[in-house]
């Protein structure tokens, strides 16, 4: 809706990434960056940047239906593309990727793991999500944080692969191998509980609620 006041035909003609940008959660941000990077100044209507009202049940249903969660991933993917084009010339501080009360990469990790253990079933996250989380590491100017993100992705991906392989083995093993099947089921259950524990830890808030200067600080 933020693009309604712009000439869509002109945008499509002059931005080769338009069809990709509009699939993301914040296409207007990407288009503003693309067209105005070399401008000495830009005026943005303030309400566009204001937080939305508290989310309603209808909002949550619409977000699920439109798969907005995955469109957040796509936003990072296209932001990385702008960085590679040098339209975003510098890397970002880690706090640029603050999402509510925790880091955006933590949110992405949560969704990737959850969708592989049966929690996200309506809109499962494709494997491309792992690579997109690594894009965040490439976009951050803190090498320590970037390294932690990469390690977390590699470990989480390996853990999910182990879970999925074990689950498939349990589902395909013959009932004649009762003892082995029961052992694998126990192992799968234990692994599932460990992954739930990891999800709870990932989801633990580390920031005060707020944005910009309003309550925007790390917890002690």
Coordinates of C-alpha atoms in Angstrom, one line a residue:
X1 CA 0.0 0.0 0.0
X2 CA 3.0 2.3 0.5
X3 CA 3.7 2.1 -3.2
X4 CA 0.3 3.3 -4.3
X5 CA 1.5 6.9 -4.6
X6 CA 4.4 5.9 -6.9
X7 CA 4.3 5.3 -10.6
X8 CA 4.3 1.5 -10.7
X9 CA 5.2 1.4 -14.4
X10 CA 8.2 3.6 -13.9
X11 CA 9.3 1.5 -11.0
X12 CA 9.0 -1.8 -12.9
X13 CA 10.9 -0.3 -15.9
X14 CA 13.8 1.1 -13.8
X15 CA 14.1 -1.6 -11.1
X16 CA 15.1 -5.0 -12.5
X17 CA 14.4 -6.5 -9.0
X18 CA 10.9 -5.2 -8.7
X19 CA 9.2 -8.6 -9.1
X20 CA 11.4 -10.0 -6.3
X21 CA 11.1 -7.0 -4.0
X22 CA 7.3 -7.1 -3.9
X23 CA 7.4 -10.7 -2.6
X24 CA 9.1 -9.5 0.6
X25 CA 7.6 -8.2 3.9
X26 CA 8.9 -4.6 3.2
X27 CA 9.1 -4.0 -0.5
X28 CA 8.8 -0.2 0.0
X29 CA 12.0 -0.2 2.0
X30 CA 14.0 -2.1 -0.6
X31 CA 12.7 0.2 -3.4
X32 CA 13.5 3.3 -1.4
X33 CA 17.0 2.1 -0.9
X34 CA 17.4 1.1 -4.6
X35 CA 16.2 4.5 -6.0
X36 CA 17.5 7.0 -3.4
X37 CA 20.9 5.7 -2.4
X38 CA 22.7 8.4 -4.4
X39 CA 20.3 11.2 -3.4
X40 CA 21.6 13.8 -1.0
X41 CA 18.4 13.6 1.0
X42 CA 15.1 11.9 1.2
X43 CA 11.8 12.8 3.0
X44 CA 9.8 9.9 4.4
X45 CA 6.2 10.3 5.8
X46 CA 6.7 9.6 9.5
X47 CA 3.7 7.3 10.1
X48 CA 5.2 4.8 7.7
X49 CA 8.0 4.2 10.3
X50 CA 5.7 4.1 13.3
X51 CA 4.9 0.8 15.1
X52 CA 1.6 -0.7 14.1
X53 CA -1.2 -1.1 16.7
X54 CA -1.3 -4.3 18.8
X55 CA -1.9 -7.2 16.6
X56 CA -5.4 -8.7 16.5
X57 CA -6.5 -12.2 15.8
X58 CA -7.5 -11.1 12.3
X59 CA -4.0 -9.7 11.8
X60 CA -2.4 -13.0 12.9
X61 CA -4.7 -15.0 10.5
X62 CA -3.9 -12.7 7.6
X63 CA -0.1 -12.9 8.3
X64 CA -0.4 -16.7 8.3
X65 CA -2.5 -16.8 5.1
X66 CA -0.1 -14.5 3.3
X67 CA 3.0 -16.2 4.7
X68 CA 4.4 -13.0 6.0
X69 CA 6.9 -14.9 8.1
X70 CA 8.7 -16.2 5.1
X71 CA 8.6 -12.8 3.4
X72 CA 10.8 -11.6 6.3
X73 CA 13.4 -14.1 5.1
X74 CA 13.0 -12.8 1.5
X75 CA 13.5 -9.2 2.7
X76 CA 17.0 -10.2 4.1
X77 CA 17.7 -12.1 0.8
X78 CA 17.0 -8.9 -1.2
X79 CA 18.9 -6.7 1.2
X80 CA 21.9 -8.9 0.7
X81 CA 21.5 -8.4 -3.0
X82 CA 21.5 -4.6 -2.6
X83 CA 24.7 -5.0 -0.5
X84 CA 26.3 -7.0 -3.2
X85 CA 25.4 -4.3 -5.7
X86 CA 27.1 -1.8 -3.4
X87 CA 23.8 0.2 -3.1
X88 CA 24.2 -0.6 0.6
X89 CA 27.9 0.2 1.0
X90 CA 28.5 -0.6 4.6
X91 CA 27.7 -3.6 6.8
X92 CA 25.1 -3.1 9.6
X93 CA 25.4 -3.1 13.4
X94 CA 24.0 -6.3 14.9
X95 CA 21.2 -4.2 16.5
X96 CA 20.0 -3.3 13.0
X97 CA 18.5 -6.8 13.0
X98 CA 16.6 -6.4 16.3
X99 CA 13.2 -8.1 16.1
X100 CA 10.8 -7.2 18.9
X101 CA 12.6 -8.5 22.0
X102 CA 15.3 -10.6 20.4
X103 CA 17.5 -10.8 17.3
X104 CA 16.0 -11.5 13.9
X105 CA 18.4 -14.3 13.2
X106 CA 17.2 -16.0 16.3
X107 CA 13.6 -15.7 15.1
X108 CA 14.6 -17.3 11.8
X109 CA 16.4 -20.1 13.5
X110 CA 13.3 -20.7 15.6
X111 CA 11.1 -20.9 12.5
X112 CA 13.6 -23.2 10.7
X113 CA 13.8 -25.7 13.6
X114 CA 10.1 -25.5 14.5
X115 CA 9.0 -26.3 10.9
X116 CA 11.2 -29.4 11.0
X117 CA 9.7 -30.9 14.1
X118 CA 6.1 -30.5 13.3
X119 CA 5.3 -27.1 14.8
X120 CA 5.2 -25.0 11.6
X121 CA 3.0 -27.2 9.4
X122 CA 0.9 -24.7 7.5
X123 CA 3.8 -22.7 6.1
X124 CA 7.0 -24.7 6.5
X125 CA 10.2 -22.9 5.9
X126 CA 12.2 -24.2 2.9
X127 CA 15.9 -25.1 3.2
X128 CA 16.8 -21.8 1.5
X129 CA 16.2 -20.3 4.9
X130 CA 19.5 -21.6 6.3
X131 CA 21.4 -19.7 3.6
X132 CA 19.4 -16.6 4.2
X133 CA 20.3 -16.6 7.9
X134 CA 23.9 -16.9 6.8
X135 CA 23.3 -13.7 4.7
X136 CA 22.7 -11.9 8.0
X137 CA 26.1 -12.9 9.2
X138 CA 27.5 -11.5 5.9
X139 CA 25.7 -8.2 6.5
X140 CA 26.9 -7.7 10.1
X141 CA 30.0 -5.7 10.9
X142 CA 30.8 -7.5 14.1
X143 CA 32.9 -10.6 13.3
X144 CA 32.3 -12.2 16.6
X145 CA 28.5 -12.1 16.3
X146 CA 28.7 -13.1 12.6
X147 CA 30.8 -16.2 13.6
X148 CA 28.2 -17.1 16.3
X149 CA 25.4 -16.9 13.8
X150 CA 27.3 -19.2 11.4
X151 CA 28.0 -21.7 14.1
X152 CA 24.4 -21.7 15.2
X153 CA 23.2 -22.3 11.7
X154 CA 25.5 -25.2 11.1
X155 CA 24.7 -26.8 14.4
X156 CA 20.9 -26.3 14.0
X157 CA 20.9 -27.6 10.5
X158 CA 22.8 -30.7 11.5
X159 CA 20.5 -31.3 14.4
X160 CA 17.4 -31.0 12.2
X161 CA 18.9 -33.3 9.6
X162 CA 19.5 -35.9 12.4
X163 CA 15.9 -35.5 13.7
X164 CA 14.4 -35.9 10.2
X165 CA 16.6 -38.9 9.4
X166 CA 15.7 -40.6 12.7
X167 CA 12.0 -39.8 12.2
X168 CA 12.0 -41.3 8.7
X169 CA 13.7 -44.5 10.1
X170 CA 11.1 -44.9 12.8
X171 CA 8.3 -44.5 10.3
X172 CA 9.7 -47.0 7.8
X173 CA 11.0 -49.7 10.1
X174 CA 9.1 -53.0 10.1
X175 CA 6.9 -53.9 13.1
X176 CA 8.8 -57.2 13.2
X177 CA 11.7 -55.2 14.6
X178 CA 9.8 -54.2 17.7
X179 CA 12.8 -53.7 20.0
X180 CA 14.7 -51.6 17.6
X181 CA 11.6 -49.5 16.8
X182 CA 11.0 -48.8 20.4
X183 CA 14.6 -47.9 21.0
X184 CA 14.5 -45.5 18.0
X185 CA 11.2 -44.0 19.2
X186 CA 12.7 -43.3 22.6
X187 CA 15.8 -41.7 21.0
X188 CA 13.5 -39.6 18.7
X189 CA 11.4 -38.5 21.7
X190 CA 14.5 -37.5 23.6
X191 CA 15.9 -35.6 20.6
X192 CA 12.5 -33.9 20.2
X193 CA 12.5 -32.7 23.8
X194 CA 16.0 -31.3 23.4
X195 CA 15.0 -29.4 20.4
X196 CA 12.0 -27.9 22.2
X197 CA 14.4 -26.8 24.9
X198 CA 16.5 -25.1 22.3
X199 CA 13.5 -23.4 20.9
X200 CA 12.6 -22.1 24.3
X201 CA 16.1 -20.7 24.7
X202 CA 16.1 -19.1 21.3
X203 CA 12.8 -17.5 22.1
X204 CA 14.1 -16.0 25.3
X205 CA 13.9 -12.2 25.2
X206 CA 17.1 -10.3 25.4
X207 CA 15.9 -6.7 24.7
X208 CA 13.3 -4.5 26.3
X209 CA 10.2 -4.0 24.2
X210 CA 10.3 -0.9 22.1
X211 CA 12.0 0.5 19.0
X212 CA 14.6 3.1 18.2
X213 CA 15.3 5.1 21.4
X214 CA 12.1 3.9 23.2
X215 CA 13.1 1.1 25.6
X216 CA 15.7 0.0 23.1
X217 CA 18.4 -1.5 25.3
X218 CA 19.9 -4.8 26.2
X219 CA 18.8 -6.4 29.4
X220 CA 21.3 -6.8 32.2

